[in-house]
Tab-separated table of C-alpha atoms in Angstrom:
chain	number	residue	atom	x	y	z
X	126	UNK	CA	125.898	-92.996	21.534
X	127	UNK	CA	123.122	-95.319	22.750
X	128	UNK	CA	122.712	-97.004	19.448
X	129	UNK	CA	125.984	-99.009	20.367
X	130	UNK	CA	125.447	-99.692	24.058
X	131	UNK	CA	125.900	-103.271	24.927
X	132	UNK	CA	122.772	-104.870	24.744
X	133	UNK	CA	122.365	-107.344	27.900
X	134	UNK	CA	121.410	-110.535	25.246
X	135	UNK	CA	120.141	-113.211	28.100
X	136	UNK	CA	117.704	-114.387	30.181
X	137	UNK	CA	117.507	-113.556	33.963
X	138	UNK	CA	118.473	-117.380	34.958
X	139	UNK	CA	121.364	-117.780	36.416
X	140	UNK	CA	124.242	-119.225	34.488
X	141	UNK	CA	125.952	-122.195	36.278
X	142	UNK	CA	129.250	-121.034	38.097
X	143	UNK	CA	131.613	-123.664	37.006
X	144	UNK	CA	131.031	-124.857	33.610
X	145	UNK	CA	132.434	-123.134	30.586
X	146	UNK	CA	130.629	-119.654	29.172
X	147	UNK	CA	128.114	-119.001	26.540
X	148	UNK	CA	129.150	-117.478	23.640
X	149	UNK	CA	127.509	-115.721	20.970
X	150	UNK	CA	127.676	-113.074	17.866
X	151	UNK	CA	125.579	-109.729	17.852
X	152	UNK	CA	125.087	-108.013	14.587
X	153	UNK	CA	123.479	-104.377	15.069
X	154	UNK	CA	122.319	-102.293	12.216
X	155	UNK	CA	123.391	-98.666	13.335
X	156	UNK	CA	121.002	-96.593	11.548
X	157	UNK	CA	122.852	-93.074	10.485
X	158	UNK	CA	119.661	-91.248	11.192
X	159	UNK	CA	120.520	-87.244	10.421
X	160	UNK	CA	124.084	-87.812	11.220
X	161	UNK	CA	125.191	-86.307	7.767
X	162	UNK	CA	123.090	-83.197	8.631
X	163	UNK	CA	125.459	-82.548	11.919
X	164	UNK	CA	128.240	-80.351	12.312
X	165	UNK	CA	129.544	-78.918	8.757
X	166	UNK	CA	126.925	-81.244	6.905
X	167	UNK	CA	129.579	-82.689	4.610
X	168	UNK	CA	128.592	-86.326	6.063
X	169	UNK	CA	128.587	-89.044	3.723
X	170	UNK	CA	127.364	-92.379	5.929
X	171	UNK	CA	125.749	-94.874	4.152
X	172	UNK	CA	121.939	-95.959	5.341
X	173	UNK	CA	123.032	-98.250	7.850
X	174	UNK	CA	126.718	-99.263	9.965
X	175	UNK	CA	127.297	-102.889	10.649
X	176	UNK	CA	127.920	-103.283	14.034
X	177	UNK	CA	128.853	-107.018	14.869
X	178	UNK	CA	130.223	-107.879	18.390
X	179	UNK	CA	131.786	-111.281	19.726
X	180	UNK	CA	129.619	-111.945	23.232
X	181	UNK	CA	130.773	-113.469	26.062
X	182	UNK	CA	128.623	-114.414	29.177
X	183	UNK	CA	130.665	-116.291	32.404
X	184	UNK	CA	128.290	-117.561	35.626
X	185	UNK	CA	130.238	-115.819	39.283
X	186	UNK	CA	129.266	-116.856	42.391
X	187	UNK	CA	126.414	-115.414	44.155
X	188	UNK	CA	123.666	-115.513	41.230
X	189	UNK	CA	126.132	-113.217	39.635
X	190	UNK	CA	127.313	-113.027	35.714
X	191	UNK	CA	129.911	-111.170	33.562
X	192	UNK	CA	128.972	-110.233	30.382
X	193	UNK	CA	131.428	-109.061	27.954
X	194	UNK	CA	131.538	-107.550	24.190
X	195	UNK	CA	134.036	-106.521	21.866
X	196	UNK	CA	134.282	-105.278	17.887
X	197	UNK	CA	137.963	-104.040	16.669
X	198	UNK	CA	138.031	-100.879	15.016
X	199	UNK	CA	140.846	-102.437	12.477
X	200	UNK	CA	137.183	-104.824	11.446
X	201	UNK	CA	135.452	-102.481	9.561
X	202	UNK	CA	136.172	-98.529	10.086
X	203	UNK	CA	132.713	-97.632	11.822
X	204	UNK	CA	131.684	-98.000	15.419
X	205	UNK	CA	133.824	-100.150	17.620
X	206	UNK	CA	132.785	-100.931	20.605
X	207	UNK	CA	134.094	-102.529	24.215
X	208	UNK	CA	131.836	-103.448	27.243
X	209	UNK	CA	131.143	-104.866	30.159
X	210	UNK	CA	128.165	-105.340	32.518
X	211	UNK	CA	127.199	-107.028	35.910
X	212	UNK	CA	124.372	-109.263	36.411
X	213	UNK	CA	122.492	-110.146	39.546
X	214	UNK	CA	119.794	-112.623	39.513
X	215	UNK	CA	117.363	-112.226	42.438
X	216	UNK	CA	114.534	-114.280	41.436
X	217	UNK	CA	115.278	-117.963	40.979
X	218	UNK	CA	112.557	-120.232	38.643
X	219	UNK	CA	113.578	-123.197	40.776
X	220	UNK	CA	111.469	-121.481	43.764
X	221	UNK	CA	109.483	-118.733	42.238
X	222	UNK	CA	107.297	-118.178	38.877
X	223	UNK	CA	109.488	-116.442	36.887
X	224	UNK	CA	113.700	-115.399	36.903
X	225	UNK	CA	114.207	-112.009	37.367
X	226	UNK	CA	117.467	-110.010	37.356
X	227	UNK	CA	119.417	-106.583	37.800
X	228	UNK	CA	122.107	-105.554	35.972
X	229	UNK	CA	124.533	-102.580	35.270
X	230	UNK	CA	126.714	-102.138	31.938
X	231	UNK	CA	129.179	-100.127	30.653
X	232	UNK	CA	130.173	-99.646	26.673
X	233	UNK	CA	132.895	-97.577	25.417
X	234	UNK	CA	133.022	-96.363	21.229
X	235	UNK	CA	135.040	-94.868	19.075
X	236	UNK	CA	133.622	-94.294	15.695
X	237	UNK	CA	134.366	-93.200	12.268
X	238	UNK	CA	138.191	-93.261	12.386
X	239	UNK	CA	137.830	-91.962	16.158
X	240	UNK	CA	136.543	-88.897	14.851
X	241	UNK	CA	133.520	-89.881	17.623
X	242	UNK	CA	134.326	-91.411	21.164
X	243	UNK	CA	132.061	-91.826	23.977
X	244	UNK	CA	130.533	-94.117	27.057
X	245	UNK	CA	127.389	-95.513	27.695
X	246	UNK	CA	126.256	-96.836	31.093
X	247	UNK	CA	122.990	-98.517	31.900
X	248	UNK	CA	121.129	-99.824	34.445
X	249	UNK	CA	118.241	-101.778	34.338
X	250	UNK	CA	115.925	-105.286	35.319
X	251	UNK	CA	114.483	-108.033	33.029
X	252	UNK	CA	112.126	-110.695	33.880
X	253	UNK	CA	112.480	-114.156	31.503
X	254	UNK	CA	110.353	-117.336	31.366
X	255	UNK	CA	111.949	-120.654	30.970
X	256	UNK	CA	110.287	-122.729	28.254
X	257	UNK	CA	113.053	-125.763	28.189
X	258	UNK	CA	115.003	-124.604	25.502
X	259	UNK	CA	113.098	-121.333	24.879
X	260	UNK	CA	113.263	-118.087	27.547
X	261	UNK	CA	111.802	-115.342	26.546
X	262	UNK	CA	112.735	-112.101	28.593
X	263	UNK	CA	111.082	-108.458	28.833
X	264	UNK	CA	113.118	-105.544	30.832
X	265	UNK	CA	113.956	-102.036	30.255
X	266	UNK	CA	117.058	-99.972	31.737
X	267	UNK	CA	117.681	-96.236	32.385
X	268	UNK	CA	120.851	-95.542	29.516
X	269	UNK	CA	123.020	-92.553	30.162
X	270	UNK	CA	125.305	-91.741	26.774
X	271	UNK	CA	128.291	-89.235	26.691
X	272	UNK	CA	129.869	-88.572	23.702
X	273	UNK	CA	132.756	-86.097	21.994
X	274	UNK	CA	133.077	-85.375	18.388
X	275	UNK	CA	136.251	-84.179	17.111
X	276	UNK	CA	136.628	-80.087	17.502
X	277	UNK	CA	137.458	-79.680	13.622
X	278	UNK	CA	133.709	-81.519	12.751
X	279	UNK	CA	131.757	-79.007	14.792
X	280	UNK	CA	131.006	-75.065	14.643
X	281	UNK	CA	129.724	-74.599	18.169
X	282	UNK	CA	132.396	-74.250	20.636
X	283	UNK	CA	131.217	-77.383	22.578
X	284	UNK	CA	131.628	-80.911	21.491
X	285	UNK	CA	130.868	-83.115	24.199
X	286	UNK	CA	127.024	-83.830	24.853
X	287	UNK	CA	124.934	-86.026	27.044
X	288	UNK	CA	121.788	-87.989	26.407
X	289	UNK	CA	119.488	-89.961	29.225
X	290	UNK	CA	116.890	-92.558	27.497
X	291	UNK	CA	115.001	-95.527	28.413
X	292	UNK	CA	115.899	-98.635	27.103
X	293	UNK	CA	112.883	-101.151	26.835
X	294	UNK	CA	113.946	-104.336	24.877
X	295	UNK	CA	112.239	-107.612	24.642
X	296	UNK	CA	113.694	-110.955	23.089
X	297	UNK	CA	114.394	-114.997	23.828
X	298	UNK	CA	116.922	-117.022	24.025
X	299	UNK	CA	117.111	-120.467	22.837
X	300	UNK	CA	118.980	-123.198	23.832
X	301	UNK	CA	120.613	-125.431	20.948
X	302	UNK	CA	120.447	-129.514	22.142
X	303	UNK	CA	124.018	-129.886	22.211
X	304	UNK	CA	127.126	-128.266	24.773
X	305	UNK	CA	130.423	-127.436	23.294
């Protein structure tokens, strides 16, 4: 569920439109919380799920990017996970004091040998400083998660569920001194 939503990863500057894409790798600890305690309790998930992800970020025209993220389940048999989101950068640093953006994302996950499936979508605004190489960024996002368990796992005649949450997040991004 919201555990593997696609995490937005960047500052709220605006990525220039015609020159290559940033590229990254995400590593999320999914912690297994009371999972073994659901359904018929026979659960046996260790303390924590890697969760790596290759990341992908492309500048669009009109202060717009495209972020993208992707694990294969054939990896490691855990969560796998496929997203996209939309960002829209509405404060410039070049004429006011700080960036600031919008954006809206999308993750889909399968889990645990697709015994799990489900779709998170968010929607949310940072803020980021730009430091030279260093931007830090602050923002938070409204995060709706649907999921559905296989019907075998469960005793309760419904196995799809829905969570709302708000995702605050904080980090910085830094800028190595060389351009592949």
């Amino acid at each position: 569920g919201a555990g593997s939503a696609m995490r937005i990863l960047r500052s709220a500057e605006i990525s220039p439109i015609f020159i290559g894409f940033r590229i990254g790798l995400e590593l999320t600890l999914f912690g297994k919380g009371d999972l073994n305690d659901l359904g018929d309790k026979g659960g046996t998930l260790p303390n924590f799920q890697p969760t790596p992800r290759l990341y992908l970020a492309k500048g669009l025209p009109l202060n717009l990017e495209f972020l993208f993220t992707y694990f294969p389940g054939s990896v490691i048999n855990t969560v796998n996970t496929v997203g996209g989101m939309l960002k829209w950068t509405f404060y410039d640093e070049k004429t006011e004091m700080l960036s600031g953006c919008s954006y809206f994302g999308i993750t889909g996950v399968k889990a645990f040998s697709s015994q799990y499936a489900g779709t998170d979508y968010e929607l949310g605004a940072l803020v980021s400083k730009d430091y030279t190489r260093l931007r830090p960024y602050l923002g938070g996002g409204f995060l709706l998660s649907r999921g559905t368990i296989h019907k075998g796992l469960t005793i309760a005649p419904d196995n799809t569920g829905s969570h709302i949450a708000i995702h605050l997040f904080g980090g910085f991004e830094y800028d190595l001194p060389i351009t592949l």
